[in-house]
């Protein structure tokens, strides 16, 4: 196992999680209309999950001798609920990809593999959740307001 490669990938995961904290929080703030009550708490829960993952990954990076990243990636913003849901699916899918790569790099370190598998399982649940929310959403009006971007 190349320890530095693992730390570098974990830092990419950490930056992604910091992005999730901001992106999901923003979505919970701006969703409006009749869908606010339905979705605001979902987005806030996802922001809290991202923060929880960030804490775990940051602590693991430190335990492995690295320095946790404090930067994040670009945040996607829109007021269109269907786009928010699609951005969320894309975000969760990217997380699955990133943790899968970290998992491959961690081969040979069973405790680290288990640690990453647990996070990966939660990220896959996010993919499943947003996939189901988006399925057949074209038949219902899920516009949070108008289609202007924030």
PDB file of C-alpha atoms in Angstrom:
ATOM      1  CA  UNK A   1       0.000   0.000   0.000  1.00  0.00           C
ATOM      2  CA  UNK A   2       1.347   3.407  -1.024  1.00  0.00           C
ATOM      3  CA  UNK A   3       0.558   5.471   2.075  1.00  0.00           C
ATOM      4  CA  UNK A   4       1.018   8.842   0.369  1.00  0.00           C
ATOM      5  CA  UNK A   5      -1.312   7.857  -2.472  1.00  0.00           C
ATOM      6  CA  UNK A   6      -3.949   6.858   0.095  1.00  0.00           C
ATOM      7  CA  UNK A   7      -3.547  10.152   1.969  1.00  0.00           C
ATOM      8  CA  UNK A   8      -3.783  12.103  -1.285  1.00  0.00           C
ATOM      9  CA  UNK A   9      -6.976  10.284  -2.297  1.00  0.00           C
ATOM     10  CA  UNK A  10      -8.457  10.708   1.160  1.00  0.00           C
ATOM     11  CA  UNK A  11      -7.777  14.439   0.857  1.00  0.00           C
ATOM     12  CA  UNK A  12      -9.688  14.448  -2.435  1.00  0.00           C
ATOM     13  CA  UNK A  13     -12.553  12.728  -0.625  1.00  0.00           C
ATOM     14  CA  UNK A  14     -12.305  15.298   2.167  1.00  0.00           C
ATOM     15  CA  UNK A  15     -12.504  18.217  -0.276  1.00  0.00           C
ATOM     16  CA  UNK A  16     -15.556  16.564  -1.798  1.00  0.00           C
ATOM     17  CA  UNK A  17     -17.183  16.229   1.631  1.00  0.00           C
ATOM     18  CA  UNK A  18     -16.498  19.921   2.432  1.00  0.00           C
ATOM     19  CA  UNK A  19     -18.216  20.711  -0.861  1.00  0.00           C
ATOM     20  CA  UNK A  20     -21.182  18.589   0.188  1.00  0.00           C
ATOM     21  CA  UNK A  21     -21.553  20.482   3.453  1.00  0.00           C
ATOM     22  CA  UNK A  22     -21.831  23.776   1.565  1.00  0.00           C
ATOM     23  CA  UNK A  23     -23.812  22.534  -1.452  1.00  0.00           C
ATOM     24  CA  UNK A  24     -26.422  20.626   0.532  1.00  0.00           C
ATOM     25  CA  UNK A  25     -26.742  23.438   3.105  1.00  0.00           C
ATOM     26  CA  UNK A  26     -27.292  25.930   0.289  1.00  0.00           C
ATOM     27  CA  UNK A  27     -29.936  23.674  -1.257  1.00  0.00           C
ATOM     28  CA  UNK A  28     -31.759  23.452   2.080  1.00  0.00           C
ATOM     29  CA  UNK A  29     -31.717  27.249   2.370  1.00  0.00           C
ATOM     30  CA  UNK A  30     -33.066  28.042  -1.092  1.00  0.00           C
ATOM     31  CA  UNK A  31     -35.668  25.351  -1.753  1.00  0.00           C
ATOM     32  CA  UNK A  32     -39.025  27.094  -1.576  1.00  0.00           C
ATOM     33  CA  UNK A  33     -42.689  26.707  -2.287  1.00  0.00           C
ATOM     34  CA  UNK A  34     -44.717  23.614  -1.553  1.00  0.00           C
ATOM     35  CA  UNK A  35     -41.627  21.394  -1.849  1.00  0.00           C
ATOM     36  CA  UNK A  36     -39.682  23.188   0.913  1.00  0.00           C
ATOM     37  CA  UNK A  37     -41.247  21.127   3.689  1.00  0.00           C
ATOM     38  CA  UNK A  38     -40.545  17.930   1.778  1.00  0.00           C
ATOM     39  CA  UNK A  39     -36.928  18.568   0.741  1.00  0.00           C
ATOM     40  CA  UNK A  40     -35.280  21.129   3.050  1.00  0.00           C
ATOM     41  CA  UNK A  41     -34.696  18.589   5.810  1.00  0.00           C
ATOM     42  CA  UNK A  42     -33.409  16.021   3.302  1.00  0.00           C
ATOM     43  CA  UNK A  43     -30.760  18.451   2.086  1.00  0.00           C
ATOM     44  CA  UNK A  44     -29.856  19.464   5.648  1.00  0.00           C
ATOM     45  CA  UNK A  45     -29.495  15.790   6.616  1.00  0.00           C
ATOM     46  CA  UNK A  46     -27.163  15.286   3.662  1.00  0.00           C
ATOM     47  CA  UNK A  47     -25.100  18.323   4.707  1.00  0.00           C
ATOM     48  CA  UNK A  48     -24.761  16.805   8.179  1.00  0.00           C
ATOM     49  CA  UNK A  49     -23.766  13.445   6.687  1.00  0.00           C
ATOM     50  CA  UNK A  50     -21.085  15.156   4.592  1.00  0.00           C
ATOM     51  CA  UNK A  51     -19.796  16.917   7.712  1.00  0.00           C
ATOM     52  CA  UNK A  52     -19.712  13.606   9.568  1.00  0.00           C
ATOM     53  CA  UNK A  53     -17.751  12.013   6.742  1.00  0.00           C
ATOM     54  CA  UNK A  54     -15.405  15.019   6.656  1.00  0.00           C
ATOM     55  CA  UNK A  55     -14.690  14.564  10.365  1.00  0.00           C
ATOM     56  CA  UNK A  56     -14.001  10.856   9.952  1.00  0.00           C
ATOM     57  CA  UNK A  57     -11.805  11.289   6.891  1.00  0.00           C
ATOM     58  CA  UNK A  58      -9.926  14.263   8.362  1.00  0.00           C
ATOM     59  CA  UNK A  59      -9.163  12.298  11.514  1.00  0.00           C
ATOM     60  CA  UNK A  60      -8.038   9.302   9.452  1.00  0.00           C
ATOM     61  CA  UNK A  61      -5.718  11.472   7.343  1.00  0.00           C
ATOM     62  CA  UNK A  62      -4.154  12.830  10.538  1.00  0.00           C
ATOM     63  CA  UNK A  63      -3.823   9.327  11.995  1.00  0.00           C
ATOM     64  CA  UNK A  64      -2.009   8.237   8.831  1.00  0.00           C
ATOM     65  CA  UNK A  65       0.439  11.148   9.201  1.00  0.00           C
ATOM     66  CA  UNK A  66      -1.080  13.496   6.630  1.00  0.00           C
ATOM     67  CA  UNK A  67      -2.511  16.995   6.787  1.00  0.00           C
ATOM     68  CA  UNK A  68      -6.269  17.216   6.116  1.00  0.00           C
ATOM     69  CA  UNK A  69      -7.374  19.503   3.281  1.00  0.00           C
ATOM     70  CA  UNK A  70      -9.328  22.630   4.171  1.00  0.00           C
ATOM     71  CA  UNK A  71     -10.411  23.527   0.651  1.00  0.00           C
ATOM     72  CA  UNK A  72     -13.480  22.442  -1.245  1.00  0.00           C
ATOM     73  CA  UNK A  73     -14.508  22.004  -4.848  1.00  0.00           C
ATOM     74  CA  UNK A  74     -16.955  24.129  -6.846  1.00  0.00           C
ATOM     75  CA  UNK A  75     -20.497  24.289  -5.512  1.00  0.00           C
ATOM     76  CA  UNK A  76     -23.355  23.818  -7.963  1.00  0.00           C
ATOM     77  CA  UNK A  77     -26.266  26.148  -7.230  1.00  0.00           C
ATOM     78  CA  UNK A  78     -29.707  26.501  -8.746  1.00  0.00           C
ATOM     79  CA  UNK A  79     -33.233  27.273  -7.614  1.00  0.00           C
ATOM     80  CA  UNK A  80     -34.726  24.560  -9.837  1.00  0.00           C
ATOM     81  CA  UNK A  81     -35.530  21.586  -7.616  1.00  0.00           C
ATOM     82  CA  UNK A  82     -35.078  18.992 -10.344  1.00  0.00           C
ATOM     83  CA  UNK A  83     -31.590  20.389 -11.032  1.00  0.00           C
ATOM     84  CA  UNK A  84     -30.813  20.367  -7.302  1.00  0.00           C
ATOM     85  CA  UNK A  85     -31.828  16.706  -7.167  1.00  0.00           C
ATOM     86  CA  UNK A  86     -29.730  15.923 -10.260  1.00  0.00           C
ATOM     87  CA  UNK A  87     -26.745  17.799  -8.788  1.00  0.00           C
ATOM     88  CA  UNK A  88     -27.215  15.762  -5.625  1.00  0.00           C
ATOM     89  CA  UNK A  89     -27.235  12.492  -7.568  1.00  0.00           C
ATOM     90  CA  UNK A  90     -24.106  13.586  -9.433  1.00  0.00           C
ATOM     91  CA  UNK A  91     -22.456  14.545  -6.140  1.00  0.00           C
ATOM     92  CA  UNK A  92     -23.232  11.197  -4.508  1.00  0.00           C
ATOM     93  CA  UNK A  93     -22.117   9.279  -7.612  1.00  0.00           C
ATOM     94  CA  UNK A  94     -18.799  11.152  -7.581  1.00  0.00           C
ATOM     95  CA  UNK A  95     -18.379  10.286  -3.897  1.00  0.00           C
ATOM     96  CA  UNK A  96     -18.889   6.590  -4.683  1.00  0.00           C
ATOM     97  CA  UNK A  97     -16.239   6.863  -7.380  1.00  0.00           C
ATOM     98  CA  UNK A  98     -13.787   8.652  -5.086  1.00  0.00           C
ATOM     99  CA  UNK A  99     -14.195   6.286  -2.134  1.00  0.00           C
ATOM    100  CA  UNK A 100     -13.963   3.281  -4.465  1.00  0.00           C
ATOM    101  CA  UNK A 101     -10.597   4.584  -5.670  1.00  0.00           C
ATOM    102  CA  UNK A 102      -9.442   5.102  -2.073  1.00  0.00           C
ATOM    103  CA  UNK A 103     -10.580   1.563  -1.287  1.00  0.00           C
ATOM    104  CA  UNK A 104      -8.462   0.148  -4.114  1.00  0.00           C
ATOM    105  CA  UNK A 105      -5.441   2.087  -2.845  1.00  0.00           C
ATOM    106  CA  UNK A 106      -6.008   0.814   0.719  1.00  0.00           C
ATOM    107  CA  UNK A 107      -5.841  -2.874  -0.231  1.00  0.00           C
ATOM    108  CA  UNK A 108      -3.694  -4.736   2.255  1.00  0.00           C
ATOM    109  CA  UNK A 109      -4.758  -2.565   5.212  1.00  0.00           C
ATOM    110  CA  UNK A 110      -7.882  -4.355   6.428  1.00  0.00           C
ATOM    111  CA  UNK A 111      -8.951  -1.788   9.064  1.00  0.00           C
ATOM    112  CA  UNK A 112      -8.668   1.039   6.515  1.00  0.00           C
ATOM    113  CA  UNK A 113     -10.593  -1.025   3.959  1.00  0.00           C
ATOM    114  CA  UNK A 114     -13.427  -1.553   6.456  1.00  0.00           C
ATOM    115  CA  UNK A 115     -13.408   2.158   7.351  1.00  0.00           C
ATOM    116  CA  UNK A 116     -13.752   3.094   3.674  1.00  0.00           C
ATOM    117  CA  UNK A 117     -16.348   0.402   2.946  1.00  0.00           C
ATOM    118  CA  UNK A 118     -18.596   1.835   5.682  1.00  0.00           C
ATOM    119  CA  UNK A 119     -18.469   5.320   4.171  1.00  0.00           C
ATOM    120  CA  UNK A 120     -18.862   3.915   0.668  1.00  0.00           C
ATOM    121  CA  UNK A 121     -22.020   2.095   1.739  1.00  0.00           C
ATOM    122  CA  UNK A 122     -23.553   5.387   2.957  1.00  0.00           C
ATOM    123  CA  UNK A 123     -22.565   7.157  -0.259  1.00  0.00           C
ATOM    124  CA  UNK A 124     -24.203   4.401  -2.325  1.00  0.00           C
ATOM    125  CA  UNK A 125     -27.362   4.820  -0.247  1.00  0.00           C
ATOM    126  CA  UNK A 126     -27.297   8.494  -1.303  1.00  0.00           C
ATOM    127  CA  UNK A 127     -27.055   7.476  -4.955  1.00  0.00           C
ATOM    128  CA  UNK A 128     -30.008   5.136  -4.491  1.00  0.00           C
ATOM    129  CA  UNK A 129     -32.063   7.794  -2.674  1.00  0.00           C
ATOM    130  CA  UNK A 130     -31.575  10.489  -5.329  1.00  0.00           C
ATOM    131  CA  UNK A 131     -32.083   7.973  -8.134  1.00  0.00           C
ATOM    132  CA  UNK A 132     -35.473   7.108  -6.672  1.00  0.00           C
ATOM    133  CA  UNK A 133     -36.372  10.771  -6.120  1.00  0.00           C
ATOM    134  CA  UNK A 134     -35.562  11.585  -9.731  1.00  0.00           C
ATOM    135  CA  UNK A 135     -37.284   8.547 -11.226  1.00  0.00           C
ATOM    136  CA  UNK A 136     -40.377   9.678 -13.114  1.00  0.00           C
ATOM    137  CA  UNK A 137     -39.983  13.212 -11.771  1.00  0.00           C
ATOM    138  CA  UNK A 138     -40.766  14.493 -15.261  1.00  0.00           C
ATOM    139  CA  UNK A 139     -44.397  13.626 -14.630  1.00  0.00           C
ATOM    140  CA  UNK A 140     -44.628  15.891 -11.562  1.00  0.00           C
ATOM    141  CA  UNK A 141     -43.848  19.585 -11.245  1.00  0.00           C
ATOM    142  CA  UNK A 142     -40.812  19.689  -8.955  1.00  0.00           C
ATOM    143  CA  UNK A 143     -39.856  23.272  -9.669  1.00  0.00           C
ATOM    144  CA  UNK A 144     -38.736  25.009  -6.472  1.00  0.00           C
ATOM    145  CA  UNK A 145     -39.515  28.351  -8.092  1.00  0.00           C
ATOM    146  CA  UNK A 146     -38.443  29.637 -11.468  1.00  0.00           C
ATOM    147  CA  UNK A 147     -35.479  28.140 -13.332  1.00  0.00           C
ATOM    148  CA  UNK A 148     -33.019  30.944 -12.599  1.00  0.00           C
ATOM    149  CA  UNK A 149     -29.692  29.924 -11.143  1.00  0.00           C
ATOM    150  CA  UNK A 150     -28.490  31.374  -7.893  1.00  0.00           C
TER     151      UNK A 150
END
